PDB file of C-alpha atoms in Angstrom:
ATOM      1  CA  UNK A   1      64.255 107.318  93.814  1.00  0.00           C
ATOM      2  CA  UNK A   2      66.001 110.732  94.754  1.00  0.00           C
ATOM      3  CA  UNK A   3      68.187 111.424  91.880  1.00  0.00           C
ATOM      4  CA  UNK A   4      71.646 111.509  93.844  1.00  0.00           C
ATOM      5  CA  UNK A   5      70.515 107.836  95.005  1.00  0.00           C
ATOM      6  CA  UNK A   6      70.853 106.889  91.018  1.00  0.00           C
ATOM      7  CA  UNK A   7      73.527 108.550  91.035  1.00  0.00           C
ATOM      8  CA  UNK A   8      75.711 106.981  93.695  1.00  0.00           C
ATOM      9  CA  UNK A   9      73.931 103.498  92.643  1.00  0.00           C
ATOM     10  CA  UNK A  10      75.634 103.888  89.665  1.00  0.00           C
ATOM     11  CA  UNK A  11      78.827 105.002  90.553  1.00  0.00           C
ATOM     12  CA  UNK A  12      79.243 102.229  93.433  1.00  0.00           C
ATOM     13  CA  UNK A  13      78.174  99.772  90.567  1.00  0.00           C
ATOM     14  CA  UNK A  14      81.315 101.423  88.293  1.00  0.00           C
ATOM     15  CA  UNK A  15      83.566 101.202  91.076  1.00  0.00           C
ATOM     16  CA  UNK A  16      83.142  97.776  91.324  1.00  0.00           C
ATOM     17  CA  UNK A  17      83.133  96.712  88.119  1.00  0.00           C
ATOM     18  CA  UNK A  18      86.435  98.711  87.698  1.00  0.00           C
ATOM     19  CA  UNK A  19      85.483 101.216  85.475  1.00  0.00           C
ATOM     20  CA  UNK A  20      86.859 104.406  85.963  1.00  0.00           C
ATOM     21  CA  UNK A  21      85.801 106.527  83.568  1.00  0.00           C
ATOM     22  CA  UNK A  22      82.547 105.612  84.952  1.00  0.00           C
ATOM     23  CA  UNK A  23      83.357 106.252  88.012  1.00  0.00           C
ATOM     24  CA  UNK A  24      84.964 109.533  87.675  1.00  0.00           C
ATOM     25  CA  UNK A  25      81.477 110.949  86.042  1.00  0.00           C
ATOM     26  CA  UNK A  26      79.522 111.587  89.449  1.00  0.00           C
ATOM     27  CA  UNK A  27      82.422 114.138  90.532  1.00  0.00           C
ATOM     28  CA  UNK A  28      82.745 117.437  90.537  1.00  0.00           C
ATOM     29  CA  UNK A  29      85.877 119.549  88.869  1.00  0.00           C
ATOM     30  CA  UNK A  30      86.392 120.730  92.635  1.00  0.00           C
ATOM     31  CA  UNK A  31      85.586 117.157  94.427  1.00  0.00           C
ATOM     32  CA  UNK A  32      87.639 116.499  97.689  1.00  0.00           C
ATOM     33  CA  UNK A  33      87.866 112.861  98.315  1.00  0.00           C
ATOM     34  CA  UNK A  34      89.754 111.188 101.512  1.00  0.00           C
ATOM     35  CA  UNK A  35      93.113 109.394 101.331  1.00  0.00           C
ATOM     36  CA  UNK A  36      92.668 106.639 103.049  1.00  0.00           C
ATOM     37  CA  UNK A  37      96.334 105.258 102.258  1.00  0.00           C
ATOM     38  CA  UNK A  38      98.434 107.680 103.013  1.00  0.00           C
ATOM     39  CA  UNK A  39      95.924 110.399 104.811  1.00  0.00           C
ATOM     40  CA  UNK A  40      95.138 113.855 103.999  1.00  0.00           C
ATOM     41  CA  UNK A  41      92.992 114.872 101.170  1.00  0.00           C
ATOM     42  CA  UNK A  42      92.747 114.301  97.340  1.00  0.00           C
ATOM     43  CA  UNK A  43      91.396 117.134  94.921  1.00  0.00           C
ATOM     44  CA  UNK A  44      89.680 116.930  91.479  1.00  0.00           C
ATOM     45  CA  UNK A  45      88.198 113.621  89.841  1.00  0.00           C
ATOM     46  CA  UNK A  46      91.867 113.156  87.884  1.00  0.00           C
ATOM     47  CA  UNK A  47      93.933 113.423  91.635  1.00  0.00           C
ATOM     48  CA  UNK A  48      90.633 110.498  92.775  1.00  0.00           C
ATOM     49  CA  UNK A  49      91.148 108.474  89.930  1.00  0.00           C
ATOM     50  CA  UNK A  50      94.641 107.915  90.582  1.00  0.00           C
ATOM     51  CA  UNK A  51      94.029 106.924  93.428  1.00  0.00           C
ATOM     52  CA  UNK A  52      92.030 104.898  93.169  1.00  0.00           C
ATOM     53  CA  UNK A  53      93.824 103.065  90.409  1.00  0.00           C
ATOM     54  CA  UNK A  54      96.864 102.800  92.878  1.00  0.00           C
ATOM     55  CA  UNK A  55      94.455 101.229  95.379  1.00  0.00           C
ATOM     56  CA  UNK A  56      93.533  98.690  92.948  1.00  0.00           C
ATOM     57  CA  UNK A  57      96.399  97.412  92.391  1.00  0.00           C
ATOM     58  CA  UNK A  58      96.843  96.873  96.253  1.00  0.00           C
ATOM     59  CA  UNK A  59      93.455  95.606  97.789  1.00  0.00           C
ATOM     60  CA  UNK A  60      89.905  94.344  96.087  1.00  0.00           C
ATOM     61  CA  UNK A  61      87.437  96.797  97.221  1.00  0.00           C
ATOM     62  CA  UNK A  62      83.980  96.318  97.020  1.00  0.00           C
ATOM     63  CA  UNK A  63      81.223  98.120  98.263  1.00  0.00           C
ATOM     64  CA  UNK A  64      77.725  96.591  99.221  1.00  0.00           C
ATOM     65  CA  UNK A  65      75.223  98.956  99.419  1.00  0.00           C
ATOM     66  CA  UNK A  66      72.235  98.451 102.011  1.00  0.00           C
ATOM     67  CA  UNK A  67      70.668 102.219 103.014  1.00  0.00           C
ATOM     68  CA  UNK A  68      70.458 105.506 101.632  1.00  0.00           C
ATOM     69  CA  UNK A  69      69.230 108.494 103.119  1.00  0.00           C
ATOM     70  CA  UNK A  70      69.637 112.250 102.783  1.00  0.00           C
ATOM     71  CA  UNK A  71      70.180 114.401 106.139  1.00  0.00           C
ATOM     72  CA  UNK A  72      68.802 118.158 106.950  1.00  0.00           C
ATOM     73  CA  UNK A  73      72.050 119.329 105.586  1.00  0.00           C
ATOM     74  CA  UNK A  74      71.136 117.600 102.022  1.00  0.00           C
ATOM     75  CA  UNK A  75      73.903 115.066 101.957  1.00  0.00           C
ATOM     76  CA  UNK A  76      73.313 111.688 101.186  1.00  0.00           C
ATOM     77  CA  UNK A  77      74.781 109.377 103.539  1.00  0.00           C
ATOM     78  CA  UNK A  78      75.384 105.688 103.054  1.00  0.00           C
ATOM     79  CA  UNK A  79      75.410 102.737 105.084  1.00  0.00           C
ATOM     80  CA  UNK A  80      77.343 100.006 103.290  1.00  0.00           C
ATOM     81  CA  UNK A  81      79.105  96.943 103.579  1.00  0.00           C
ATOM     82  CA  UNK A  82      83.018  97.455 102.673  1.00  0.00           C
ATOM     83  CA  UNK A  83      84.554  94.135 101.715  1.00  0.00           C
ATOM     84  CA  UNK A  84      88.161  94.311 101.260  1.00  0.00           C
ATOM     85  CA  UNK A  85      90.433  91.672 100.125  1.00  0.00           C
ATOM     86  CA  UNK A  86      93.687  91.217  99.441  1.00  0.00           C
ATOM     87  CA  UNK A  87      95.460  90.248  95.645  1.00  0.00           C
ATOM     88  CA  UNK A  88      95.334  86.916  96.090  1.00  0.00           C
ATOM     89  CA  UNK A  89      91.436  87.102  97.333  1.00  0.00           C
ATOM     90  CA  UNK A  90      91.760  86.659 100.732  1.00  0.00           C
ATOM     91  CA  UNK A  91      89.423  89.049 102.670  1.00  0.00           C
ATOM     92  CA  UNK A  92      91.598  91.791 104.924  1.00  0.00           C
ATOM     93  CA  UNK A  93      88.270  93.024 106.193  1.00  0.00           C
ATOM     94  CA  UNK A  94      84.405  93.692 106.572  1.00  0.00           C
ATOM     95  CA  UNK A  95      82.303  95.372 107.860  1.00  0.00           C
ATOM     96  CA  UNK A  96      79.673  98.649 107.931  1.00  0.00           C
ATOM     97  CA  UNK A  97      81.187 101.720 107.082  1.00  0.00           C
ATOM     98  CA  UNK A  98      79.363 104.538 105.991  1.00  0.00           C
ATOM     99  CA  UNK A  99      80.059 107.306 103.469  1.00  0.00           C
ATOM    100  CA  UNK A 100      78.894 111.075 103.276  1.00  0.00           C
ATOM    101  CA  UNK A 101      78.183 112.656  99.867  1.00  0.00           C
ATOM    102  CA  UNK A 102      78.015 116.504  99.697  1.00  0.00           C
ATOM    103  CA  UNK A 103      77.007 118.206  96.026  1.00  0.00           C
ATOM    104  CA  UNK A 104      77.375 121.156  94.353  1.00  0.00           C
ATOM    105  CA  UNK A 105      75.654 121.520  90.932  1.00  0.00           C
ATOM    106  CA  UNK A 106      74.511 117.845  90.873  1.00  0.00           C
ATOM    107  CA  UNK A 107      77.704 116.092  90.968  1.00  0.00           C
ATOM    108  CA  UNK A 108      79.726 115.447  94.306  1.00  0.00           C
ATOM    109  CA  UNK A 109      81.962 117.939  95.912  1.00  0.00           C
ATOM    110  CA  UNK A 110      83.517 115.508  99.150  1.00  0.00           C
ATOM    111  CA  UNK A 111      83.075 112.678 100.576  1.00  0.00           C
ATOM    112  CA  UNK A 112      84.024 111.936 104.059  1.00  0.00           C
ATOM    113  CA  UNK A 113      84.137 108.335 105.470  1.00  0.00           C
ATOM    114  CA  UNK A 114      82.407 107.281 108.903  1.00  0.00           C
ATOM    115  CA  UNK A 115      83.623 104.191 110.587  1.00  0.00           C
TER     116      UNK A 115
END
């Protein structure tokens, strides 16, 4: 298994369980992340976390992995299930999404969502 694969595996698994600090380990001091709430871009793992805490509070995310692979460009892209459910459990949505990785010294730099 291609180290970044662990690495995402991992993280994915954190993200799930809830555990930020976790979470927050595979990225970079200079990560850009996507704001899917209220658009634009998020910067550093602190600016992610938050985030991500405020999005917890909202929906129940949780991410399904089912294919890794690594492109010319040395991303690793990911084809996953997104589940996402409401606070009182009811599912909002799912389906396949898929989510770019791009690294810089072994820890992720950006990630850009295809839909």
């Amino acid at each position: 298994m291609h180290p970044y694969e662990r690495l995402l595996r991992d993280t994915y698994a954190a993200f799930n369980a809830r555990n930020l600090p976790a979470t927050q380990k595979a990225l970079g001091p200079n990560v850009e992340w996507p704001d899917a709430m209220e658009g634009g871009s998020l910067h550093g793992p602190e600016a992610v976390g938050e985030y991500w805490k405020r999005r917890w509070d909202l929906f129940d995310p949780h991410f399904d992995l089912r294919h890794f692979e690594i492109d010319a460009a040395g991303r690793v892209v990911i084809t996953l299930v997104q589940t996402l459910r409401g606070a009182n459990g009811v599912t909002i949505s799912k389906g396949l999404i898929r989510h770019v990785h791009e690294f810089e010294n072994g820890l992720v730099r950006r990630m850009t969502v295809l839909y």
